[in-house]
């Protein structure tokens, strides 16, 4: 058990340092910390102009959405960059469980996403004057963590496709755009067609955004618990799907001798 936790913890951190592509701290801050704040301000002022929703809707929604960028692309890089850098074969030859190796890699990206979400929520609240009830803060932090973890497993699922498809980055970019559109973070779900709402229900951060808004409004953890549980279920579903796809595509890639084909 100790070896398993070491494999997940230490292995995940090492893989994060090796595979997550940002070259300088300035690039990390600019793209992952500052960028989401400008996105939040854009949608908040657009929402004011159009009278769609209040500032709380956009501040909380964009804080949850901010975690998706690093989590989705990080989860994708956890697999795809092994193939890109020519080290995938070494990982697959390891006697250790590849499922534990890859699922453990999601944790640093989820932590990264939580940092970005908290930063976006804090700065957005200060700039736009949102007051969050202090008793709601622990539940809000838990909700952001669950949303980040679900996004990380969603990204790992996309990364698993990198064992079969050559250009998984197109899929990742489209998926991030779908999270922006279909999860209700910036477009109220009530205004979407039925089929879009149905798709949004099985995407990460949809339920986390609802739970976070409920907590920020002072409704308490009990009111947010159903959405929080649904977000956990979505994350667990993507974790299971990622594990299955990694097994299937690994076997298929070995059979077709395509592990290192770019």
Short mmCIF file of C-alpha atoms in Angstrom, two decimals:
data_model
loop_
_atom_site.label_atom_id
_atom_site.label_comp_id
_atom_site.label_asym_id
_atom_site.label_seq_id
_atom_site.Cartn_x
_atom_site.Cartn_y
_atom_site.Cartn_z
CA UNK A 1 0.00 0.00 0.00
CA UNK A 2 2.88 2.36 0.81
CA UNK A 3 4.44 1.61 -2.57
CA UNK A 4 1.11 2.35 -4.27
CA UNK A 5 0.75 5.72 -2.56
CA UNK A 6 4.37 6.52 -3.41
CA UNK A 7 3.74 5.55 -7.03
CA UNK A 8 0.67 7.81 -7.18
CA UNK A 9 2.08 10.74 -5.19
CA UNK A 10 5.76 10.96 -6.13
CA UNK A 11 5.16 9.62 -9.64
CA UNK A 12 2.42 12.16 -10.25
CA UNK A 13 4.60 15.08 -9.15
CA UNK A 14 7.55 13.95 -11.30
CA UNK A 15 5.28 13.50 -14.32
CA UNK A 16 3.77 16.95 -13.72
CA UNK A 17 7.20 18.55 -13.77
CA UNK A 18 8.23 16.64 -16.88
CA UNK A 19 5.09 16.77 -19.02
CA UNK A 20 3.19 19.98 -18.23
CA UNK A 21 4.43 22.49 -20.81
CA UNK A 22 5.03 25.99 -19.52
CA UNK A 23 8.48 27.41 -20.00
CA UNK A 24 8.72 30.26 -17.48
CA UNK A 25 6.84 31.38 -14.34
CA UNK A 26 5.73 34.47 -16.27
CA UNK A 27 4.00 32.27 -18.85
CA UNK A 28 2.30 30.24 -16.12
CA UNK A 29 1.04 33.38 -14.37
CA UNK A 30 -0.03 35.09 -17.58
CA UNK A 31 -1.88 32.19 -19.17
CA UNK A 32 -3.29 30.35 -16.16
CA UNK A 33 -3.74 33.02 -13.46
CA UNK A 34 -4.24 36.34 -15.26
CA UNK A 35 -6.05 35.08 -18.38
CA UNK A 36 -9.10 33.66 -16.51
CA UNK A 37 -9.55 36.96 -14.66
CA UNK A 38 -9.87 38.91 -17.92
CA UNK A 39 -12.30 36.27 -19.18
CA UNK A 40 -14.35 36.68 -15.99
CA UNK A 41 -14.44 40.47 -16.38
CA UNK A 42 -15.47 40.19 -20.02
CA UNK A 43 -18.45 37.96 -19.31
CA UNK A 44 -19.44 39.87 -16.15
CA UNK A 45 -19.63 43.21 -17.98
CA UNK A 46 -21.28 41.58 -20.99
CA UNK A 47 -23.85 40.06 -18.66
CA UNK A 48 -24.48 43.45 -17.08
CA UNK A 49 -24.97 45.06 -20.47
CA UNK A 50 -27.38 42.38 -21.69
CA UNK A 51 -29.09 41.91 -18.34
CA UNK A 52 -28.59 38.14 -18.46
CA UNK A 53 -27.41 37.49 -14.89
CA UNK A 54 -25.82 39.20 -11.91
CA UNK A 55 -22.12 39.40 -11.08
CA UNK A 56 -22.26 36.41 -8.71
CA UNK A 57 -23.32 34.16 -11.58
CA UNK A 58 -20.25 35.05 -13.64
CA UNK A 59 -17.71 35.30 -10.81
CA UNK A 60 -18.50 31.87 -9.40
CA UNK A 61 -19.06 30.28 -12.81
CA UNK A 62 -15.76 31.52 -14.22
CA UNK A 63 -13.88 30.54 -11.06
CA UNK A 64 -15.05 26.95 -11.60
CA UNK A 65 -14.32 27.20 -15.33
CA UNK A 66 -10.80 28.53 -14.68
CA UNK A 67 -9.79 25.15 -13.27
CA UNK A 68 -10.71 23.39 -16.49
CA UNK A 69 -7.90 24.82 -18.62
CA UNK A 70 -4.98 23.36 -16.70
CA UNK A 71 -6.87 20.20 -15.68
CA UNK A 72 -8.11 19.25 -19.14
CA UNK A 73 -4.86 20.03 -20.94
CA UNK A 74 -2.80 18.67 -18.04
CA UNK A 75 -4.67 15.38 -18.07
CA UNK A 76 -4.20 15.19 -21.83
CA UNK A 77 -0.47 15.90 -21.53
CA UNK A 78 -0.13 13.18 -18.89
CA UNK A 79 -0.52 10.62 -21.67
CA UNK A 80 -0.04 12.40 -24.98
CA UNK A 81 3.30 13.98 -24.10
CA UNK A 82 4.75 10.59 -23.13
CA UNK A 83 4.11 9.57 -26.71
CA UNK A 84 5.33 12.89 -28.10
CA UNK A 85 8.62 12.73 -26.15
CA UNK A 86 9.21 9.07 -27.03
CA UNK A 87 8.97 7.78 -23.43
CA UNK A 88 5.60 6.05 -23.62
CA UNK A 89 7.13 2.65 -24.32
CA UNK A 90 9.22 2.85 -21.12
CA UNK A 91 6.10 3.61 -19.06
CA UNK A 92 4.16 0.74 -20.60
CA UNK A 93 7.05 -1.68 -19.98
CA UNK A 94 6.98 -0.90 -16.26
CA UNK A 95 5.85 -3.78 -14.03
CA UNK A 96 3.75 -1.31 -12.03
CA UNK A 97 0.05 -0.80 -12.67
CA UNK A 98 -0.33 1.65 -15.54
CA UNK A 99 -3.81 2.47 -14.29
CA UNK A 100 -2.39 3.67 -10.97
CA UNK A 101 0.42 5.51 -12.77
CA UNK A 102 -1.87 7.50 -15.05
CA UNK A 103 -4.74 8.05 -12.61
CA UNK A 104 -2.23 9.32 -10.03
CA UNK A 105 -0.99 11.90 -12.50
CA UNK A 106 -4.33 13.68 -12.34
CA UNK A 107 -3.78 14.80 -8.72
CA UNK A 108 -1.11 17.49 -9.36
CA UNK A 109 -3.20 18.92 -12.20
CA UNK A 110 -6.28 18.97 -9.96
CA UNK A 111 -4.26 20.83 -7.32
CA UNK A 112 -3.11 23.25 -9.98
CA UNK A 113 -6.69 23.78 -11.12
CA UNK A 114 -7.82 24.39 -7.53
CA UNK A 115 -5.14 27.07 -7.13
CA UNK A 116 -6.29 28.79 -10.31
CA UNK A 117 -9.97 28.57 -9.32
CA UNK A 118 -9.34 30.04 -5.86
CA UNK A 119 -7.20 32.82 -7.35
CA UNK A 120 -9.88 33.69 -9.92
CA UNK A 121 -12.65 33.67 -7.32
CA UNK A 122 -10.65 35.84 -4.91
CA UNK A 123 -9.57 38.46 -7.44
CA UNK A 124 -12.97 38.52 -9.16
CA UNK A 125 -14.72 39.03 -5.82
CA UNK A 126 -12.38 41.87 -4.90
CA UNK A 127 -12.73 43.62 -8.26
CA UNK A 128 -16.51 43.27 -8.57
CA UNK A 129 -17.46 43.47 -4.91
CA UNK A 130 -18.86 40.00 -4.31
CA UNK A 131 -19.19 39.08 -0.62
CA UNK A 132 -19.10 35.35 0.08
CA UNK A 133 -20.48 34.28 3.50
CA UNK A 134 -17.51 33.07 5.60
CA UNK A 135 -19.31 29.84 6.66
CA UNK A 136 -19.61 28.95 2.97
CA UNK A 137 -15.86 29.06 2.31
CA UNK A 138 -14.97 25.45 3.36
CA UNK A 139 -17.81 24.04 1.25
CA UNK A 140 -16.83 26.29 -1.65
CA UNK A 141 -13.23 25.10 -1.45
CA UNK A 142 -14.42 21.48 -1.42
CA UNK A 143 -16.63 22.11 -4.45
CA UNK A 144 -13.78 23.68 -6.42
CA UNK A 145 -11.54 20.73 -5.52
CA UNK A 146 -14.13 18.19 -6.69
CA UNK A 147 -14.69 20.12 -9.93
CA UNK A 148 -10.94 20.28 -10.55
CA UNK A 149 -10.57 16.54 -9.98
CA UNK A 150 -13.46 15.76 -12.34
CA UNK A 151 -11.86 17.97 -15.00
CA UNK A 152 -8.55 16.20 -14.53
CA UNK A 153 -10.10 12.78 -15.15
CA UNK A 154 -11.95 14.22 -18.14
CA UNK A 155 -8.59 15.40 -19.52
CA UNK A 156 -7.04 11.99 -18.85
CA UNK A 157 -9.86 10.42 -20.85
CA UNK A 158 -8.97 12.70 -23.76
CA UNK A 159 -5.30 11.87 -23.25
CA UNK A 160 -6.10 8.16 -23.51
CA UNK A 161 -7.33 8.87 -27.03
CA UNK A 162 -3.75 9.92 -27.76
CA UNK A 163 -2.81 6.23 -27.74
CA UNK A 164 -5.04 5.77 -30.77
CA UNK A 165 -5.25 9.14 -32.57
CA UNK A 166 -2.33 11.22 -33.75
CA UNK A 167 -3.66 14.70 -32.99
CA UNK A 168 -5.46 14.67 -29.65
CA UNK A 169 -4.96 18.41 -29.17
CA UNK A 170 -7.76 19.24 -31.60
CA UNK A 171 -10.10 17.17 -29.43
CA UNK A 172 -8.86 18.91 -26.27
CA UNK A 173 -9.38 22.40 -27.70
CA UNK A 174 -12.89 21.54 -28.85
CA UNK A 175 -13.66 20.00 -25.46
CA UNK A 176 -12.60 23.15 -23.59
CA UNK A 177 -14.86 25.20 -25.86
CA UNK A 178 -17.74 22.82 -25.10
CA UNK A 179 -17.16 23.26 -21.37
CA UNK A 180 -17.46 27.01 -21.86
CA UNK A 181 -20.70 26.68 -23.79
CA UNK A 182 -22.59 23.72 -22.34
CA UNK A 183 -21.88 23.66 -18.60
CA UNK A 184 -23.83 26.78 -17.63
CA UNK A 185 -20.83 28.70 -16.32
CA UNK A 186 -21.37 31.69 -18.62
CA UNK A 187 -24.60 30.85 -20.46
CA UNK A 188 -27.57 30.10 -18.16
CA UNK A 189 -28.62 26.50 -18.73
CA UNK A 190 -32.26 27.53 -18.93
CA UNK A 191 -31.52 29.38 -22.16
CA UNK A 192 -29.93 26.38 -23.87
CA UNK A 193 -31.75 23.83 -26.06
CA UNK A 194 -32.71 20.60 -24.34
CA UNK A 195 -30.04 18.49 -26.04
CA UNK A 196 -27.33 20.94 -24.97
CA UNK A 197 -28.50 20.77 -21.35
CA UNK A 198 -28.47 16.98 -21.57
CA UNK A 199 -24.87 16.96 -22.83
CA UNK A 200 -23.88 19.46 -20.14
CA UNK A 201 -25.18 17.14 -17.41
CA UNK A 202 -22.49 14.57 -18.21
CA UNK A 203 -19.64 17.08 -18.51
CA UNK A 204 -17.43 18.08 -15.59
CA UNK A 205 -17.95 21.40 -13.72
CA UNK A 206 -21.68 21.63 -14.63
CA UNK A 207 -22.77 20.40 -11.21
CA UNK A 208 -19.80 22.00 -9.45
CA UNK A 209 -20.85 25.42 -10.79
CA UNK A 210 -24.38 24.93 -9.47
CA UNK A 211 -23.12 23.83 -6.07
CA UNK A 212 -20.68 26.72 -5.87
CA UNK A 213 -23.36 29.27 -6.74
CA UNK A 214 -25.66 27.79 -4.11
CA UNK A 215 -22.93 28.06 -1.48
CA UNK A 216 -21.96 31.61 -2.51
CA UNK A 217 -25.60 32.63 -2.13
CA UNK A 218 -25.53 31.40 1.48
CA UNK A 219 -27.77 28.35 1.02
CA UNK A 220 -25.47 26.04 2.98
CA UNK A 221 -23.74 22.77 2.22
CA UNK A 222 -26.92 20.72 2.58
CA UNK A 223 -28.53 22.53 -0.37
CA UNK A 224 -25.40 22.07 -2.49
CA UNK A 225 -24.87 18.41 -1.58
CA UNK A 226 -26.92 16.87 -4.45
CA UNK A 227 -24.94 18.78 -7.09
CA UNK A 228 -21.67 18.05 -5.29
CA UNK A 229 -22.52 14.34 -5.26
CA UNK A 230 -23.41 14.47 -8.95
CA UNK A 231 -20.03 16.10 -9.71
CA UNK A 232 -18.27 13.33 -7.80
CA UNK A 233 -20.20 10.76 -9.84
CA UNK A 234 -19.21 12.46 -13.11
CA UNK A 235 -15.55 12.51 -12.05
CA UNK A 236 -15.66 8.84 -11.04
CA UNK A 237 -17.27 7.99 -14.36
CA UNK A 238 -14.50 9.69 -16.32
CA UNK A 239 -11.84 8.03 -14.13
CA UNK A 240 -13.34 4.63 -14.95
CA UNK A 241 -13.65 5.51 -18.64
CA UNK A 242 -10.03 6.69 -18.75
CA UNK A 243 -8.82 3.46 -17.13
CA UNK A 244 -10.78 1.34 -19.63
CA UNK A 245 -9.61 3.33 -22.65
CA UNK A 246 -5.99 3.19 -21.52
CA UNK A 247 -6.20 -0.61 -21.25
CA UNK A 248 -7.98 -1.05 -24.60
CA UNK A 249 -5.83 1.39 -26.57
CA UNK A 250 -2.61 0.07 -25.04
CA UNK A 251 -3.47 -3.44 -26.22
CA UNK A 252 -4.52 -2.13 -29.64
CA UNK A 253 -1.35 -0.04 -30.00
CA UNK A 254 0.82 -3.01 -29.16
CA UNK A 255 -1.01 -5.13 -31.72
CA UNK A 256 -0.66 -2.47 -34.43
CA UNK A 257 2.90 -1.46 -33.40
CA UNK A 258 1.80 2.18 -33.26
CA UNK A 259 2.93 3.26 -29.77
CA UNK A 260 5.56 5.67 -31.06
CA UNK A 261 3.79 6.70 -34.26
CA UNK A 262 3.25 10.48 -34.38
#
